[in-house]
Tab-separated table of C-alpha atoms in Angstrom:
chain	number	residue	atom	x	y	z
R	1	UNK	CA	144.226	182.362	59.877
R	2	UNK	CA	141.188	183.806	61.726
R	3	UNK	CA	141.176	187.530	63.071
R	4	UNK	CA	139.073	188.489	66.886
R	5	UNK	CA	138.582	191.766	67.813
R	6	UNK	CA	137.981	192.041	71.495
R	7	UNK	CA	137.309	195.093	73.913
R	8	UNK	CA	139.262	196.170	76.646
R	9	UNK	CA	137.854	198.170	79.647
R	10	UNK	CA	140.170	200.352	80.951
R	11	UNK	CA	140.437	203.368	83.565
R	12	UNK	CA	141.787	206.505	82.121
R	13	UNK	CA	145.150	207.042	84.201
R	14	UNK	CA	148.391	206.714	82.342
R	15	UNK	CA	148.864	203.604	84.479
R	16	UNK	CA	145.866	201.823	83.667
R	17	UNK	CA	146.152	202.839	80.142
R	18	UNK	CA	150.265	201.418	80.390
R	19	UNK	CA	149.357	198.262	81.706
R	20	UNK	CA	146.128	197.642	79.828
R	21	UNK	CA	148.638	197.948	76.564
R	22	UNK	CA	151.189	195.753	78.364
R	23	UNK	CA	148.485	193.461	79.232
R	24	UNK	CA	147.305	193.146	75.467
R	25	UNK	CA	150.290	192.941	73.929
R	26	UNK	CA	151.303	190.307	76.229
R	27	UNK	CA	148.138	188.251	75.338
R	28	UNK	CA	148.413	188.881	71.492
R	29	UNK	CA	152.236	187.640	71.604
R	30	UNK	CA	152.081	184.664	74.209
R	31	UNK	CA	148.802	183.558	72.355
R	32	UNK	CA	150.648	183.495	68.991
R	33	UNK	CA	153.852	181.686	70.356
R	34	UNK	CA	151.704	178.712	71.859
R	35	UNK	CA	150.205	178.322	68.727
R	36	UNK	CA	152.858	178.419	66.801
R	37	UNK	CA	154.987	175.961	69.473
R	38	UNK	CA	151.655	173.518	69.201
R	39	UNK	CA	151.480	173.129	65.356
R	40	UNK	CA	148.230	174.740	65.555
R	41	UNK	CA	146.607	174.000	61.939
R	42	UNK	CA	144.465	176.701	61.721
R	43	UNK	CA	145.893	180.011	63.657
R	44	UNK	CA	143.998	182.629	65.279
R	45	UNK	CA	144.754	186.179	66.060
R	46	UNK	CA	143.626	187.667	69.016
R	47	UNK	CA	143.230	192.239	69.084
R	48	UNK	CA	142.185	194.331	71.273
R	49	UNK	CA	141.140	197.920	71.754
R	50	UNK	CA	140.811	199.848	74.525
R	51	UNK	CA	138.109	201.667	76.069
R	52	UNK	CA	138.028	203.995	79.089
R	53	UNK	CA	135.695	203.048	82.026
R	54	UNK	CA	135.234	205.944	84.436
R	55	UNK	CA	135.190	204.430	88.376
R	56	UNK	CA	134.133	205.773	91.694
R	57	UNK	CA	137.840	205.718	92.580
R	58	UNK	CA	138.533	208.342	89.815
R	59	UNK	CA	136.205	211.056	91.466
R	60	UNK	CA	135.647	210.627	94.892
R	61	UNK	CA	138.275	212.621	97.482
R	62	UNK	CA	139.147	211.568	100.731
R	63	UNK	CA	141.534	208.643	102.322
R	64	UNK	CA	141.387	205.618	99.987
R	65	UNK	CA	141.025	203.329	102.526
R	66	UNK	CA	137.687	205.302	103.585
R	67	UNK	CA	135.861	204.609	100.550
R	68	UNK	CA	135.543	201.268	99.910
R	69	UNK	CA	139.051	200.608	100.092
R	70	UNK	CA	139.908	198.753	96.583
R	71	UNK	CA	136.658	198.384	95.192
R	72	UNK	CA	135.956	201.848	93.768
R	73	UNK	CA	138.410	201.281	90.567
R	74	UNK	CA	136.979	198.012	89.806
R	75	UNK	CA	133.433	197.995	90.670
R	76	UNK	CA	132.803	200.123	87.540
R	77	UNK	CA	134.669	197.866	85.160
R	78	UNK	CA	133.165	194.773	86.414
R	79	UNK	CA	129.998	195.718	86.151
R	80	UNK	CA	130.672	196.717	82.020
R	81	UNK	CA	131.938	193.085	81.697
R	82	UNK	CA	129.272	191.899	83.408
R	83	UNK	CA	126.299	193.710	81.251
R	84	UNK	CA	127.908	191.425	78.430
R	85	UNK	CA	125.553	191.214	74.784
R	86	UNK	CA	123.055	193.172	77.185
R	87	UNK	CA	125.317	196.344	76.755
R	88	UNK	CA	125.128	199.143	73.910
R	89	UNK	CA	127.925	198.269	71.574
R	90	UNK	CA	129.306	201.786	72.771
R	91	UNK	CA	129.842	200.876	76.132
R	92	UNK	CA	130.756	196.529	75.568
R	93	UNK	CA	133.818	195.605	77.236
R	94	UNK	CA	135.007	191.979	76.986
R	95	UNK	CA	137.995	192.201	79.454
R	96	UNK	CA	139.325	194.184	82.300
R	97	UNK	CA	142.541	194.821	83.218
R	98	UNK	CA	143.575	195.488	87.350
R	99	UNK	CA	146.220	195.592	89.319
R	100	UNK	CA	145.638	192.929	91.221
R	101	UNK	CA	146.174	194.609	94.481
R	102	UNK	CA	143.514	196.618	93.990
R	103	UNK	CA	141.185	193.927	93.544
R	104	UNK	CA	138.472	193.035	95.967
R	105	UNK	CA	139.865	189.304	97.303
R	106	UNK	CA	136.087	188.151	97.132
R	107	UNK	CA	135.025	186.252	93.776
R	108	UNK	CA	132.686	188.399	92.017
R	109	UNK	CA	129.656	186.231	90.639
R	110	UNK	CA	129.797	186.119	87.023
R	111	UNK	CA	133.286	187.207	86.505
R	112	UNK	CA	136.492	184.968	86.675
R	113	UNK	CA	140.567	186.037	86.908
R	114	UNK	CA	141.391	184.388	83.367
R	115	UNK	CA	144.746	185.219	83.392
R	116	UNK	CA	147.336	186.675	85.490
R	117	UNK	CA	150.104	188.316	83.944
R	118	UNK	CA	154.202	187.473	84.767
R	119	UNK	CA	154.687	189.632	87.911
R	120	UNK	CA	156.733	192.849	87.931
R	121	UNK	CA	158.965	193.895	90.664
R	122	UNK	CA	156.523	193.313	93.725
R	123	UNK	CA	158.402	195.523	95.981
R	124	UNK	CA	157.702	199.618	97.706
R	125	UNK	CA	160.130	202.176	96.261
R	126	UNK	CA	161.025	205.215	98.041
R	127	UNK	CA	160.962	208.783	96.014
R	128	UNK	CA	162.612	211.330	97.980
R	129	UNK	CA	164.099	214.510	97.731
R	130	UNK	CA	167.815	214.884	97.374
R	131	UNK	CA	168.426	211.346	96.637
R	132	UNK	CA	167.294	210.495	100.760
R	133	UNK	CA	166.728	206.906	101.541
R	134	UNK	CA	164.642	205.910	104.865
R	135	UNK	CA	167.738	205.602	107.179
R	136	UNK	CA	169.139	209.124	105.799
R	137	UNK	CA	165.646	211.063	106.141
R	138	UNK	CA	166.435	214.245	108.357
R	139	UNK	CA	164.264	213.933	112.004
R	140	UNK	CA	160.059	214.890	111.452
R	141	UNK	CA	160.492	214.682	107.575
R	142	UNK	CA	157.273	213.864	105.921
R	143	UNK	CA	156.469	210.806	103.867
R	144	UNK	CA	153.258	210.781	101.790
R	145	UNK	CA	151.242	207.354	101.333
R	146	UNK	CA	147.945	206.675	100.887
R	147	UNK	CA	148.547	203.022	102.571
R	148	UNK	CA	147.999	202.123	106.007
R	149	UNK	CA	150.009	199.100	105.415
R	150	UNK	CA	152.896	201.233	104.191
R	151	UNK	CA	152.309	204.116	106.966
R	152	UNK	CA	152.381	201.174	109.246
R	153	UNK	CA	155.834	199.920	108.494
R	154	UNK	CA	156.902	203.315	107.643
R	155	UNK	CA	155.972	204.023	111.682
R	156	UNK	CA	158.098	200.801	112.807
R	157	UNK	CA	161.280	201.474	110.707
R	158	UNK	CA	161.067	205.647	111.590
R	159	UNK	CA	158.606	206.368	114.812
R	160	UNK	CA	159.747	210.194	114.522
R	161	UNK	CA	158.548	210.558	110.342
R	162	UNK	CA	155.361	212.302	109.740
R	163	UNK	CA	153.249	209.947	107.924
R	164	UNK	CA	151.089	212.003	105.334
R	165	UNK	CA	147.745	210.843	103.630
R	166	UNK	CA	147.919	211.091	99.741
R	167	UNK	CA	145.950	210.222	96.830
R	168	UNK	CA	145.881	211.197	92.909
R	169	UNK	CA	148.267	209.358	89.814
R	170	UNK	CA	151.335	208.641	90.154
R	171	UNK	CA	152.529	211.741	88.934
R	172	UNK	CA	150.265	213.730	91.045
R	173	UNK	CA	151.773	211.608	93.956
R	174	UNK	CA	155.707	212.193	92.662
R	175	UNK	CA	154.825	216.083	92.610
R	176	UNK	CA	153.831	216.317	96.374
R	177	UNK	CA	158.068	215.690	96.617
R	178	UNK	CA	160.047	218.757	96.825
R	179	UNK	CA	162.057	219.327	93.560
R	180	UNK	CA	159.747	217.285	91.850
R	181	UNK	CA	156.562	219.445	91.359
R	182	UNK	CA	157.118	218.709	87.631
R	183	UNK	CA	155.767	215.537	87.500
R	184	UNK	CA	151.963	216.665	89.098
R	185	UNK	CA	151.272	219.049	86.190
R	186	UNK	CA	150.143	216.695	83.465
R	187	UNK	CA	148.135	213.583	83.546
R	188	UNK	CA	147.818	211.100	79.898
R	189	UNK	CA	143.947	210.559	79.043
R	190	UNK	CA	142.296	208.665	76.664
R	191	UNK	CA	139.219	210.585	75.002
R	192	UNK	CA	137.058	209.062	72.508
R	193	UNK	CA	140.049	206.265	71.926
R	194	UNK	CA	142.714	208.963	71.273
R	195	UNK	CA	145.535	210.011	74.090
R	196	UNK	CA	145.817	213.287	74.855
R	197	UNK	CA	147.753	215.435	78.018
R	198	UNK	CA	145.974	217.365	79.920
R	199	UNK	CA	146.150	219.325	83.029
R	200	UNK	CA	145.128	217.543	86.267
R	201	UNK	CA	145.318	220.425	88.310
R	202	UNK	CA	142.213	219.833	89.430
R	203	UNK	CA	142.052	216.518	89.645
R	204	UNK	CA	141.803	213.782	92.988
R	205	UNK	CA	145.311	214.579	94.553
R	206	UNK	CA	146.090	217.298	93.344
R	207	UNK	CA	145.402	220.235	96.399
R	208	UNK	CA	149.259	220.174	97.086
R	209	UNK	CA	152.494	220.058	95.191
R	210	UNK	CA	156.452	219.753	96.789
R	211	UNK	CA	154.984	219.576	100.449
R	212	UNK	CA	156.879	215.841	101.314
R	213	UNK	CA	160.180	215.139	101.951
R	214	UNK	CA	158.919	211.643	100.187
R	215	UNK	CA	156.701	209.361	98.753
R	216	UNK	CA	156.358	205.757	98.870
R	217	UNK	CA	155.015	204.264	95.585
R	218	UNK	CA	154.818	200.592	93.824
R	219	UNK	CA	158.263	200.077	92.115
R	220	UNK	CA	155.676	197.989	89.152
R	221	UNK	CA	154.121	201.500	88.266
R	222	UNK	CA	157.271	203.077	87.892
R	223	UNK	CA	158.933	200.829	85.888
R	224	UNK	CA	155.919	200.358	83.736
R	225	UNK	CA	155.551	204.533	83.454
R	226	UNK	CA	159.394	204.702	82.497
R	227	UNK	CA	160.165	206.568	85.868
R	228	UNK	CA	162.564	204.087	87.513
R	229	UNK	CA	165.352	206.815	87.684
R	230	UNK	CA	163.160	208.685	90.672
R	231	UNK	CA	163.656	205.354	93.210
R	232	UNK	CA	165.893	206.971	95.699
R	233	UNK	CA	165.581	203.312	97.226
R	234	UNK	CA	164.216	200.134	96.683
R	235	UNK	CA	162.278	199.195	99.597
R	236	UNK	CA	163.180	195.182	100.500
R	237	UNK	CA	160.620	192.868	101.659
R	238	UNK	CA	162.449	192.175	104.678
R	239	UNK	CA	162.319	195.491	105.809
R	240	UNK	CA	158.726	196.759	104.060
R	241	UNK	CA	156.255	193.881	102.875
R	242	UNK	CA	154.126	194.656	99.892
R	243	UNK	CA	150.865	194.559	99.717
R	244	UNK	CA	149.003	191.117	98.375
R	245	UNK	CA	148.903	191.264	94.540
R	246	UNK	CA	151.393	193.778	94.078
R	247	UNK	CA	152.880	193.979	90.921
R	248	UNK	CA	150.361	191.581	89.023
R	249	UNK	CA	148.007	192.746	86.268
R	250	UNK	CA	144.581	190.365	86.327
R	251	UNK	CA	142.740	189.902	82.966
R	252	UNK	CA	139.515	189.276	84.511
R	253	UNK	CA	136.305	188.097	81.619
R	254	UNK	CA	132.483	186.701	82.180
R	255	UNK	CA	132.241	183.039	83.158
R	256	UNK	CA	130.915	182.462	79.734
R	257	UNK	CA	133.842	182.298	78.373
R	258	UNK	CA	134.677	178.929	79.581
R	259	UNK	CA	132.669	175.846	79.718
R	260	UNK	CA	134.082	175.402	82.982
R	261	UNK	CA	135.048	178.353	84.522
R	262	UNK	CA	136.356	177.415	88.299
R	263	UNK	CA	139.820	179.386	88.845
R	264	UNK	CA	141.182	176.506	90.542
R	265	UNK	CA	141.450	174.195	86.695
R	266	UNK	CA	142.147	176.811	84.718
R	267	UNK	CA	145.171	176.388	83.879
R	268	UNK	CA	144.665	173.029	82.265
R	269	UNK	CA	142.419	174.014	78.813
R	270	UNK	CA	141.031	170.667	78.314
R	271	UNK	CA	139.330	171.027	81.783
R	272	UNK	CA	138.396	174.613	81.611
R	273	UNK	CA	137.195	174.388	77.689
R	274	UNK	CA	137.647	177.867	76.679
R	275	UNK	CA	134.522	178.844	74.015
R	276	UNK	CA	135.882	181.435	71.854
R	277	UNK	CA	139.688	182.644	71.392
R	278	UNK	CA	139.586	185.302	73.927
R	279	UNK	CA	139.414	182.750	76.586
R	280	UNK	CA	142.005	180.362	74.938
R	281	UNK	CA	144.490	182.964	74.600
R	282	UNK	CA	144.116	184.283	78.239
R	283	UNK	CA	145.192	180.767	79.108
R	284	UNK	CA	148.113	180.628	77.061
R	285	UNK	CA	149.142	184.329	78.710
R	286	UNK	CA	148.836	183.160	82.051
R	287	UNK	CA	152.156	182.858	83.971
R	288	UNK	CA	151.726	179.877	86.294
R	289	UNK	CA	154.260	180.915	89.399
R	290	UNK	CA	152.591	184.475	89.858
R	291	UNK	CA	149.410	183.040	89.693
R	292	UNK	CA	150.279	180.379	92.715
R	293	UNK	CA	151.520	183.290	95.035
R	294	UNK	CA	148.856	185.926	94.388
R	295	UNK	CA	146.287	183.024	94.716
R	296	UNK	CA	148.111	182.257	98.010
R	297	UNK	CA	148.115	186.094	99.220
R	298	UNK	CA	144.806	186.450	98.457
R	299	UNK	CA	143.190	183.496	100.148
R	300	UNK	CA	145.183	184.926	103.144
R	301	UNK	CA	143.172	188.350	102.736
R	302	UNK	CA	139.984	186.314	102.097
R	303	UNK	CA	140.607	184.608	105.178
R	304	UNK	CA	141.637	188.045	107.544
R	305	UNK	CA	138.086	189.805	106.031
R	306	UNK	CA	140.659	192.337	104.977
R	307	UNK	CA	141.076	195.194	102.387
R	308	UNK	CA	143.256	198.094	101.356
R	309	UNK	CA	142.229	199.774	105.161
R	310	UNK	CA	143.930	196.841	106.791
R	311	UNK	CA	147.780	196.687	107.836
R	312	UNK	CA	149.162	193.443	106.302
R	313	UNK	CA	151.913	192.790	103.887
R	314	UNK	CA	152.134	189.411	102.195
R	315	UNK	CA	154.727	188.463	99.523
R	316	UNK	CA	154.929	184.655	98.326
R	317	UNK	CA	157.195	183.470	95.959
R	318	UNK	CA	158.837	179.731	94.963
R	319	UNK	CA	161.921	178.616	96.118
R	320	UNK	CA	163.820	175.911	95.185
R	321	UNK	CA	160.796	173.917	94.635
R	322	UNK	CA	158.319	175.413	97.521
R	323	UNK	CA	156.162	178.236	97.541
R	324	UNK	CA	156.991	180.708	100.453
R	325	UNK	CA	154.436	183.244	101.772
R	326	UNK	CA	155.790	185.906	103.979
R	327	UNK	CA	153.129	187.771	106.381
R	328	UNK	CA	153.681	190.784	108.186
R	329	UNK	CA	149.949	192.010	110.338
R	330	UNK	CA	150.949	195.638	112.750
R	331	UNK	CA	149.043	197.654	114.732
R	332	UNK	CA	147.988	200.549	112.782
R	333	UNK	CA	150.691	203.123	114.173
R	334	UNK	CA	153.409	200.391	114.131
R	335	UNK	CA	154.487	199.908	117.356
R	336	UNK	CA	153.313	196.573	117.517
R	337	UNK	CA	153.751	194.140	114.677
R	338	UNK	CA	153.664	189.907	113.386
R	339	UNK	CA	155.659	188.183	111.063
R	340	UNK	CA	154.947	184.842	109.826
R	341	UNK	CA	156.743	182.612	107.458
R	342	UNK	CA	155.131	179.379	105.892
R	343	UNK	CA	155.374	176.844	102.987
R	344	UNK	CA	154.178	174.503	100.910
R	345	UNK	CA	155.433	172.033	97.981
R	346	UNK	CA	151.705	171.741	96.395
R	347	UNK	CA	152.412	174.014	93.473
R	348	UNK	CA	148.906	174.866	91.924
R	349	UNK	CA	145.893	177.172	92.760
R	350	UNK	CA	144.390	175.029	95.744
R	351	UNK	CA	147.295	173.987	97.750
R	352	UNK	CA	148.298	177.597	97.230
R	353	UNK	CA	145.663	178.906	98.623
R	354	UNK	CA	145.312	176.410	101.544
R	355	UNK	CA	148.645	177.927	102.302
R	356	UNK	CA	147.393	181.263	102.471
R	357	UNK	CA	144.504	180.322	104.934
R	358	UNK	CA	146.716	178.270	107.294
R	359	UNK	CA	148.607	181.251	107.502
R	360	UNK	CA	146.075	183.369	108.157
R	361	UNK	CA	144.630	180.851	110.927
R	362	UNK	CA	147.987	180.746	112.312
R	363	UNK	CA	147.746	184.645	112.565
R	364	UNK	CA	144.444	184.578	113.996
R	365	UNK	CA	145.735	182.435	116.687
R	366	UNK	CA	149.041	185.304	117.365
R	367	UNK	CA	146.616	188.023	117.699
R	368	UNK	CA	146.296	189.329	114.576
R	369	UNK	CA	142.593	190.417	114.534
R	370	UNK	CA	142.968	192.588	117.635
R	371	UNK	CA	146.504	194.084	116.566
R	372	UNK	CA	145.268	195.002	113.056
R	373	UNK	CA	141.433	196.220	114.280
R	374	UNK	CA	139.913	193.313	111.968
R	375	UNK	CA	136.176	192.759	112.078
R	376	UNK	CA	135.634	189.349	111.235
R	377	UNK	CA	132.313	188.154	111.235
């Protein structure tokens, strides 16, 4: 049996640090099964350890969606994986973990999506005070998001809410509810690879505390942060769409760790020809029906020129041998929205994410780059 020790860039948020664990535990034990399941002669072991990765995203205040919309939390990582042997071995990372919905939709040179984790629940949760649910929100109550996709729907389900910007954790976000103040004292941090809790009073976010009726938050970072039991309602997709990617974790490595790195054949290792057991075990982690509807979401964004600042929900998901992709595009104060609905029974990356650009070409031809204040070029 042979033992790898690999890096592990990670922000230092409680979430990151939750799902880069998930995410590496998840690698170590899927990677191990297929071996064992193939008979492999001679067994490797895969181990990682994390390291924390400061981004732009971590420091900067003001409106997400003003500052480079996703980009700031991964720009930072990406370029540590893509230093490679060039970097001090202080500062080497050999995988990042993201959200996916927070990654840019572009490829970035050098880099490739190795892996994408089995998706958690994909859908918006509501944390309000009193146990409130959208319908039951008194008149003018305000709702804290940080999402003009959310703030968008929020607008067309409840035109008299107060739609407030946020930002911080997702405990500094939890706090701004009244009654649950709590949550936005603390924030986990990993220094020098040990955790510790510390106050974020000061931290991106956290000006205010119990001055929302609400928040609206990713049910996936709730589950994975054990705080399920604050969902005063799950928000379905036929009422609030979530945003492309939400709910995956991407294990994204350099190119070199495949012979033939093109995201389209990796899920097939004899094409791909993984060089090393990091990139062999990121196959064997990869979940193949998360990967076909986040491929399909994304080519839709790739296709719309659109980030984090843009309105648009997408959710795709197989059924009964299809994969569907739901679209929703609105104006940015919701009075004014489109839905679209298509399939397709090609189940792997490319007729995935032809899917996703019909879509978007379909949208294109409703209106959609004039409702949602797109600048394509």
């Amino acid at each position: 049996m042979s033992h790898h020790e690999y890096i592990l860039g990670t922000r230092g948020s409680a979430l990151a640090l939750t799902q880069s664990r998930i995410a590496a535990e998840t690698v170590t034990s899927l990677y191990t099964e297929h071996q064992a399941h193939h008979g492999a002669a001679d067994a490797e072991v895969v181990d990682f350890t994390l390291r924390t990765v400061k981004t732009e995203g971590d420091v900067l205040t003001g409106p997400l969606a003003t500052l480079g919309g996703t980009g700031v939390f991964a720009a930072a990582l990406r370029q540590r994986l893509l230093d490679g042997e060039n970097a001090s071995e202080e500062n080497r990372v050999d995988m990042a973990v993201h959200s996916l919905k927070d990654l840019p939709s572009a490829p970035c040179p050098g880099l490739v999506v190795a892996a994408t984790l089995k998706r958690e629940d994909p859908r918006d949760a509501l944390v309000a005070r009193d146990g409130l649910t959208i319908d039951t929100l008194p008149e003018s109550s305000r709702v804290g998001t940080g999402s003009p996709r959310r703030a968008a729907q929020l607008r067309a389900l409840r035109p008299d809410l107060e739609i407030v910007d946020i930002r911080g954790n997702v405990g500094t976000r939890i706090g701004r509810v009244k009654g649950l103040e709590e949550h936005a004292g603390k924030q986990v941090v990993l220094r020098q690879n040990t955790e510790t809790s510390e106050r974020a009073d000061h931290g991106v976010g956290t000006e205010r505390s119990g001055d929302c009726d609400a928040v609206v938050l990713a049910v996936s970072g709730l589950k994975r942060l054990g705080k399920e039991e604050l969902i005063t309602e799950y928000l379905d997709p036929t009422r609030m769409l979530p945003a492309p990617g939400q709910g995956a974790l991407a294990l994204e490595v350099r190119e070199s760790e495949f012979e033939n790195p093109d995201p389209a054949v990796l899920a097939d290792p004899e094409v791909a020809r993984p060089v090393r057991a990091l990139g062999r075990a990121l196959l064997a982690a990869n979940h193949h029906e998360t990967r076909l509807a986040v491929s399909a979401e994304r080519a839709l964004l790739r296709r719309l020129e659109a980030g984090c600042a843009a309105p648009i929900g997408a959710y795709a998901h197989v059924v009964e041998g299809d994969l569907v992709l739901n679209v929703v595009v609105a104006s940015p104060d919701g009075t004014d929205m489109l839905r679209h609905t298509s399939a397709t029974a090609e189940l792997d990356v490319p007729g995935a994410e032809r899917l996703g650009v019909r879509v978007a070409e379909d949208l294109l031809q409703m209106g959609a780059a004039a409702l949602a204040g797109l600048d394509l070029k």
